[in-house]
C-alpha positions as YAML, in Angstrom:
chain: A
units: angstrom
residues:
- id: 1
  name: UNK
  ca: [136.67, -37.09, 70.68]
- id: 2
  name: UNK
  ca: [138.06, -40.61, 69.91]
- id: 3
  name: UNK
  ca: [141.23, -40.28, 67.23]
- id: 4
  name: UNK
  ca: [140.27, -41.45, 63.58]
- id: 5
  name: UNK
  ca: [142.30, -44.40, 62.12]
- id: 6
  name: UNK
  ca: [145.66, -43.59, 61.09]
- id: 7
  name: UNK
  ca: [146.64, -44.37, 57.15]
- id: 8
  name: UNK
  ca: [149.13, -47.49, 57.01]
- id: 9
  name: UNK
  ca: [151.96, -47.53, 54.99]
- id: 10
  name: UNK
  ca: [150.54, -49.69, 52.47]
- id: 11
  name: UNK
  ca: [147.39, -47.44, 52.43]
- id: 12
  name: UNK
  ca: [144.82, -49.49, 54.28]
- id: 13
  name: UNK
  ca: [143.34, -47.64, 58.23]
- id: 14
  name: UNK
  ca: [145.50, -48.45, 60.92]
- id: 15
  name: UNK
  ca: [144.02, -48.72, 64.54]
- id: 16
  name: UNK
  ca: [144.51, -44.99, 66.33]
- id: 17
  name: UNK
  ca: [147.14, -44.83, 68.36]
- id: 18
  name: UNK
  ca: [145.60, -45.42, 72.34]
- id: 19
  name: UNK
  ca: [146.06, -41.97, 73.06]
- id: 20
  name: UNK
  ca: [145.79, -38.86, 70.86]
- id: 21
  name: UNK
  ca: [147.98, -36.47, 72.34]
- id: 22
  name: UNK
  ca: [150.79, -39.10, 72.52]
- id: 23
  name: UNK
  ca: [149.87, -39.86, 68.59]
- id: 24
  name: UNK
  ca: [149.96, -35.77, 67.92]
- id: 25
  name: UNK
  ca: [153.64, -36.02, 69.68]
- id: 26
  name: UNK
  ca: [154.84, -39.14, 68.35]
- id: 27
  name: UNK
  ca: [153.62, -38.52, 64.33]
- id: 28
  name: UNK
  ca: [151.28, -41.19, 64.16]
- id: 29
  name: UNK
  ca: [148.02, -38.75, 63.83]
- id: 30
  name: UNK
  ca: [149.11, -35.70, 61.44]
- id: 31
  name: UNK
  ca: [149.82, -32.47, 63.67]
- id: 32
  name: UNK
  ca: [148.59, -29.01, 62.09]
- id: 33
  name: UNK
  ca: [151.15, -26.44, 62.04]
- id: 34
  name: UNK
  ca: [153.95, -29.17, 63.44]
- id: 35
  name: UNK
  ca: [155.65, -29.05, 66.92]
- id: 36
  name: UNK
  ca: [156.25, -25.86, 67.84]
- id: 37
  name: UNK
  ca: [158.80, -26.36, 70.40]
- id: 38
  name: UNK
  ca: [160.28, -29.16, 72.30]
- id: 39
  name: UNK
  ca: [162.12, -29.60, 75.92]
- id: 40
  name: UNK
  ca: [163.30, -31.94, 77.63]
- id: 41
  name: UNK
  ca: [160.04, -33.26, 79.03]
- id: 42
  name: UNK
  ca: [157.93, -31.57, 76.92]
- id: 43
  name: UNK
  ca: [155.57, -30.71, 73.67]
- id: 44
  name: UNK
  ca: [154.16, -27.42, 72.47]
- id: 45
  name: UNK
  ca: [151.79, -27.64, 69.57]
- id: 46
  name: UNK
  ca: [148.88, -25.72, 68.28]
- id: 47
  name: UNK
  ca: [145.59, -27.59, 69.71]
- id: 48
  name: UNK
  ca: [143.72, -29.59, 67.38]
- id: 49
  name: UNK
  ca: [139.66, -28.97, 67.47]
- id: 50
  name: UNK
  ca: [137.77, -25.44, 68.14]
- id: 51
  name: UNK
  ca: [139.44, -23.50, 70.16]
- id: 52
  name: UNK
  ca: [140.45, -21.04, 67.61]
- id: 53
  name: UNK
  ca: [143.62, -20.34, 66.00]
- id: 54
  name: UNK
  ca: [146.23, -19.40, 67.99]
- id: 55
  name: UNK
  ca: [145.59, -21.83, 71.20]
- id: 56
  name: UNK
  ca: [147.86, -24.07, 72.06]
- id: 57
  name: UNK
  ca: [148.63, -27.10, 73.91]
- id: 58
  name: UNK
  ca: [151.27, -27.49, 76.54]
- id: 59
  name: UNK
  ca: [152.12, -31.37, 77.10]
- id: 60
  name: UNK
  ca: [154.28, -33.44, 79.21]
- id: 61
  name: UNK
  ca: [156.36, -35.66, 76.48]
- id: 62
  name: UNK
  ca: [155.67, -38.96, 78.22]
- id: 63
  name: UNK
  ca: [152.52, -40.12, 78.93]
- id: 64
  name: UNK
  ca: [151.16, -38.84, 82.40]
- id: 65
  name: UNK
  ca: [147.33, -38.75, 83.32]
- id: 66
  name: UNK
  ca: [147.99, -36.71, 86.35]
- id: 67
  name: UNK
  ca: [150.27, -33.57, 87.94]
- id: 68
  name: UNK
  ca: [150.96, -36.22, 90.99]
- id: 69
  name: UNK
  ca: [152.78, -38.59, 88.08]
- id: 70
  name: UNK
  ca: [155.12, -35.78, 87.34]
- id: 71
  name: UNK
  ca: [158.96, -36.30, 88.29]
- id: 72
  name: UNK
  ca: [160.37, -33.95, 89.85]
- id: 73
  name: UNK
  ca: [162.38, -32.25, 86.61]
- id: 74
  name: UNK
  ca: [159.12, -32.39, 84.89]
- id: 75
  name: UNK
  ca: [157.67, -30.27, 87.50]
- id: 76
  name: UNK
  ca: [160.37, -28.16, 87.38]
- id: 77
  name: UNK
  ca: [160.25, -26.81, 83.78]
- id: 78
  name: UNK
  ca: [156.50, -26.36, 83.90]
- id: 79
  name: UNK
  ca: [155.71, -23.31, 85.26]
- id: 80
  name: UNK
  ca: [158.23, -21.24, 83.51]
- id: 81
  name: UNK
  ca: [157.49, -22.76, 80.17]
- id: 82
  name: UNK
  ca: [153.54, -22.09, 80.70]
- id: 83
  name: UNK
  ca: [154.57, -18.56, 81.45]
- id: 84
  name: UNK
  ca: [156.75, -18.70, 78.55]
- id: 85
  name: UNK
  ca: [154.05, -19.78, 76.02]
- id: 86
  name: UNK
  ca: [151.45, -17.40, 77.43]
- id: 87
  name: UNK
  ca: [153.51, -14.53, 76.70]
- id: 88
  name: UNK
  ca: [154.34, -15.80, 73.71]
- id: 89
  name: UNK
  ca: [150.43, -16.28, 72.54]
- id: 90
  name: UNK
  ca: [149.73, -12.32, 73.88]
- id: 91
  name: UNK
  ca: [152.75, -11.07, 71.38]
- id: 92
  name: UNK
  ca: [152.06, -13.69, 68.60]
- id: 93
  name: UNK
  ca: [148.33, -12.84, 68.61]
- id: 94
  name: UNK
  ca: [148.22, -9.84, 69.82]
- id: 95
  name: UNK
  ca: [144.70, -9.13, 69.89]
- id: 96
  name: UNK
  ca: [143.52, -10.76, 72.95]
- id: 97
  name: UNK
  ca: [142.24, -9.39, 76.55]
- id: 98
  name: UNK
  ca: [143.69, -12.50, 78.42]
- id: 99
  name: UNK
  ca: [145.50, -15.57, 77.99]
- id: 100
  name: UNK
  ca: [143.16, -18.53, 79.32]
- id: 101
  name: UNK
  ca: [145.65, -21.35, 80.93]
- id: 102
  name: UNK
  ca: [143.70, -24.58, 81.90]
- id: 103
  name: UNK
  ca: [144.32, -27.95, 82.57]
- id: 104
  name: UNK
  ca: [142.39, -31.07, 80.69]
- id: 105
  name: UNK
  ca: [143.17, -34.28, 81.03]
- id: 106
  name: UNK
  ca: [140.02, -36.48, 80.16]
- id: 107
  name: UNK
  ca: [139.01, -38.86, 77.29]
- id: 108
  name: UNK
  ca: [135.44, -40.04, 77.21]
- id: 109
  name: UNK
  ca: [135.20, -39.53, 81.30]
- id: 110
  name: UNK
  ca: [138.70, -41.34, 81.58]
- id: 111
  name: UNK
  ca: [141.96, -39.71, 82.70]
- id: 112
  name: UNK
  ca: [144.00, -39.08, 79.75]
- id: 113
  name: UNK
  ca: [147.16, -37.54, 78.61]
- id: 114
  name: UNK
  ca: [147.27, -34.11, 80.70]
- id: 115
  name: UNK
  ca: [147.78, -31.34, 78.42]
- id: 116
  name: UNK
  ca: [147.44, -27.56, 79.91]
- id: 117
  name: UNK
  ca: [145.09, -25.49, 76.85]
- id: 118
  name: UNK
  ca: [147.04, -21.81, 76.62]
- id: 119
  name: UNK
  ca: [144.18, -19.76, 74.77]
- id: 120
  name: UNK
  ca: [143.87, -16.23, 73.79]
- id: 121
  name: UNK
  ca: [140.59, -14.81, 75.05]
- id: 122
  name: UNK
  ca: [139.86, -12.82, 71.99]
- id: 123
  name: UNK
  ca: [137.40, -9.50, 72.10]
- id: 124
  name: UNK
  ca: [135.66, -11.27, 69.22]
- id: 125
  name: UNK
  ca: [134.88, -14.72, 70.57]
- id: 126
  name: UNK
  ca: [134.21, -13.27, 73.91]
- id: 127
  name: UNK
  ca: [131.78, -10.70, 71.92]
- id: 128
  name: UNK
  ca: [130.01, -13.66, 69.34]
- id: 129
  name: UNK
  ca: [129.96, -16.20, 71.98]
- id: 130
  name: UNK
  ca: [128.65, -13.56, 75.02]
- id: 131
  name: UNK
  ca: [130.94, -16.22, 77.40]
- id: 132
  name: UNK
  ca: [134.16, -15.75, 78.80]
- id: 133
  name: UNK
  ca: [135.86, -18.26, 80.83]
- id: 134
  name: UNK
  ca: [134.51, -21.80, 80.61]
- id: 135
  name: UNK
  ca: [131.43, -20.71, 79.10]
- id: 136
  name: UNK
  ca: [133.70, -19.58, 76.45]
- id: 137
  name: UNK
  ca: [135.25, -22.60, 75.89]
- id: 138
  name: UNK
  ca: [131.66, -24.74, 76.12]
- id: 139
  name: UNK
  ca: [130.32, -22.33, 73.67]
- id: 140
  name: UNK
  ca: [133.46, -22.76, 71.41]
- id: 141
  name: UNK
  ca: [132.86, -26.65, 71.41]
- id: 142
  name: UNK
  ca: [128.97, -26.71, 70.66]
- id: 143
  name: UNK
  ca: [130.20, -24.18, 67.89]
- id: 144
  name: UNK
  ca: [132.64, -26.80, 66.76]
- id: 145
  name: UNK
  ca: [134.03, -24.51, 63.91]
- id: 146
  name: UNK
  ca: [137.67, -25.73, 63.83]
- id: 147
  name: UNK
  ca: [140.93, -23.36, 62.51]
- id: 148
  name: UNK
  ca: [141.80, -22.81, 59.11]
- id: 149
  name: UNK
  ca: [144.73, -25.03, 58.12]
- id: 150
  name: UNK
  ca: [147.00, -22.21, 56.81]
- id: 151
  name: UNK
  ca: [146.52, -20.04, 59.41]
- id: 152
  name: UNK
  ca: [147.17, -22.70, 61.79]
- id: 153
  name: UNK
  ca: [150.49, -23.07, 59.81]
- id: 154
  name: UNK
  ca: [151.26, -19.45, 59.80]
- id: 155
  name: UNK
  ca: [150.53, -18.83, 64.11]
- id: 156
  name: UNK
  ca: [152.62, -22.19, 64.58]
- id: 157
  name: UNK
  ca: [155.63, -19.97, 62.33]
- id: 158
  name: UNK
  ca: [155.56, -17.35, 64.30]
- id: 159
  name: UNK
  ca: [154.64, -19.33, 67.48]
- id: 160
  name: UNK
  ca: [158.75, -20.93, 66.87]
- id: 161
  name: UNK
  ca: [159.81, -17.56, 66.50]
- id: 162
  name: UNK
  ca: [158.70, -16.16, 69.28]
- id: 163
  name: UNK
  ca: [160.17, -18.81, 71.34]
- id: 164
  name: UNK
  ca: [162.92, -19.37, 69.78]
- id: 165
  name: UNK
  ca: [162.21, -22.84, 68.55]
- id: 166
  name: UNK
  ca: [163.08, -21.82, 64.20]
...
């Protein structure tokens, strides 16, 4: 999904930014719920599109199209924040069967921005959709229902809680 134009200043479209997770990160394409939490080397925010509330989107802070292009402190902090966000999701949502981890990094067939999608495999969604796994995720997309603002506000509140981020 290609970003939409970004509102100038003086109220006329500005081009998007090149890459949407960098624009997410940097401000320049409005973030639901706000960053969550922030490292050194990298972003946790609530995913944008229709993945359901409560999924969210862990991000290296610079932009990196592959795990290869990772230094080696990036590297370093990822696995134990991924853990750290997945447990988070279980206790903040609390009423999934799994937390889905996956890594995405294309844009219209092009490497983009990697971003790993932490998602909480509800009983619900796996029930509606019939799909776990992928198929869940595929089924999600064609549904294309995206989150309710507020509650995307309200998971993102106690998303900082939980780790500790406000």
């Amino acid at each position: 999904m290609a970003p939409k134009p970004v509102r100038a200043a003086g109220g006329g479209a500005s081009p998007p930014p090149p890459c949407l997770a960098c624009g997410l990160t940097d401000g320049s394409v409005p973030l639901p719920g706000g960053a969550v939490l922030r490292t050194a080397h990298w972003a946790v925010e609530h995913c944008v599109g229709p993945l359901g509330v409560g999924t969210f989107v862990v991000k290296p802070l610079r932009h990196v199209t592959g795990l290869h292009e990772l230094s080696a402190e990036e590297a370093a902090g990822l696995g134990p924040l991924l853990v750290r966000v997945a447990d988070a999701v279980r206790v903040v949502v609390g009423d999934c069967e799994q937390v889905y981890v996956c890594l995405w990094s294309h844009a219209g067939r092009v490497p983009g921005h990697i971003h790993f999608v932490v998602q909480p495999a509800r009983t619900g969604d796996l029930d509606r959709h019939a799909a776990h796994g992928p198929a869940l995720q595929v089924a999600m997309f064609a549904e294309g229902a995206g989150p309710d603002a507020d509650a995307v506000d309200e998971v993102c509140g106690r998303m900082r809680r939980e780790l500790g981020g406000g």
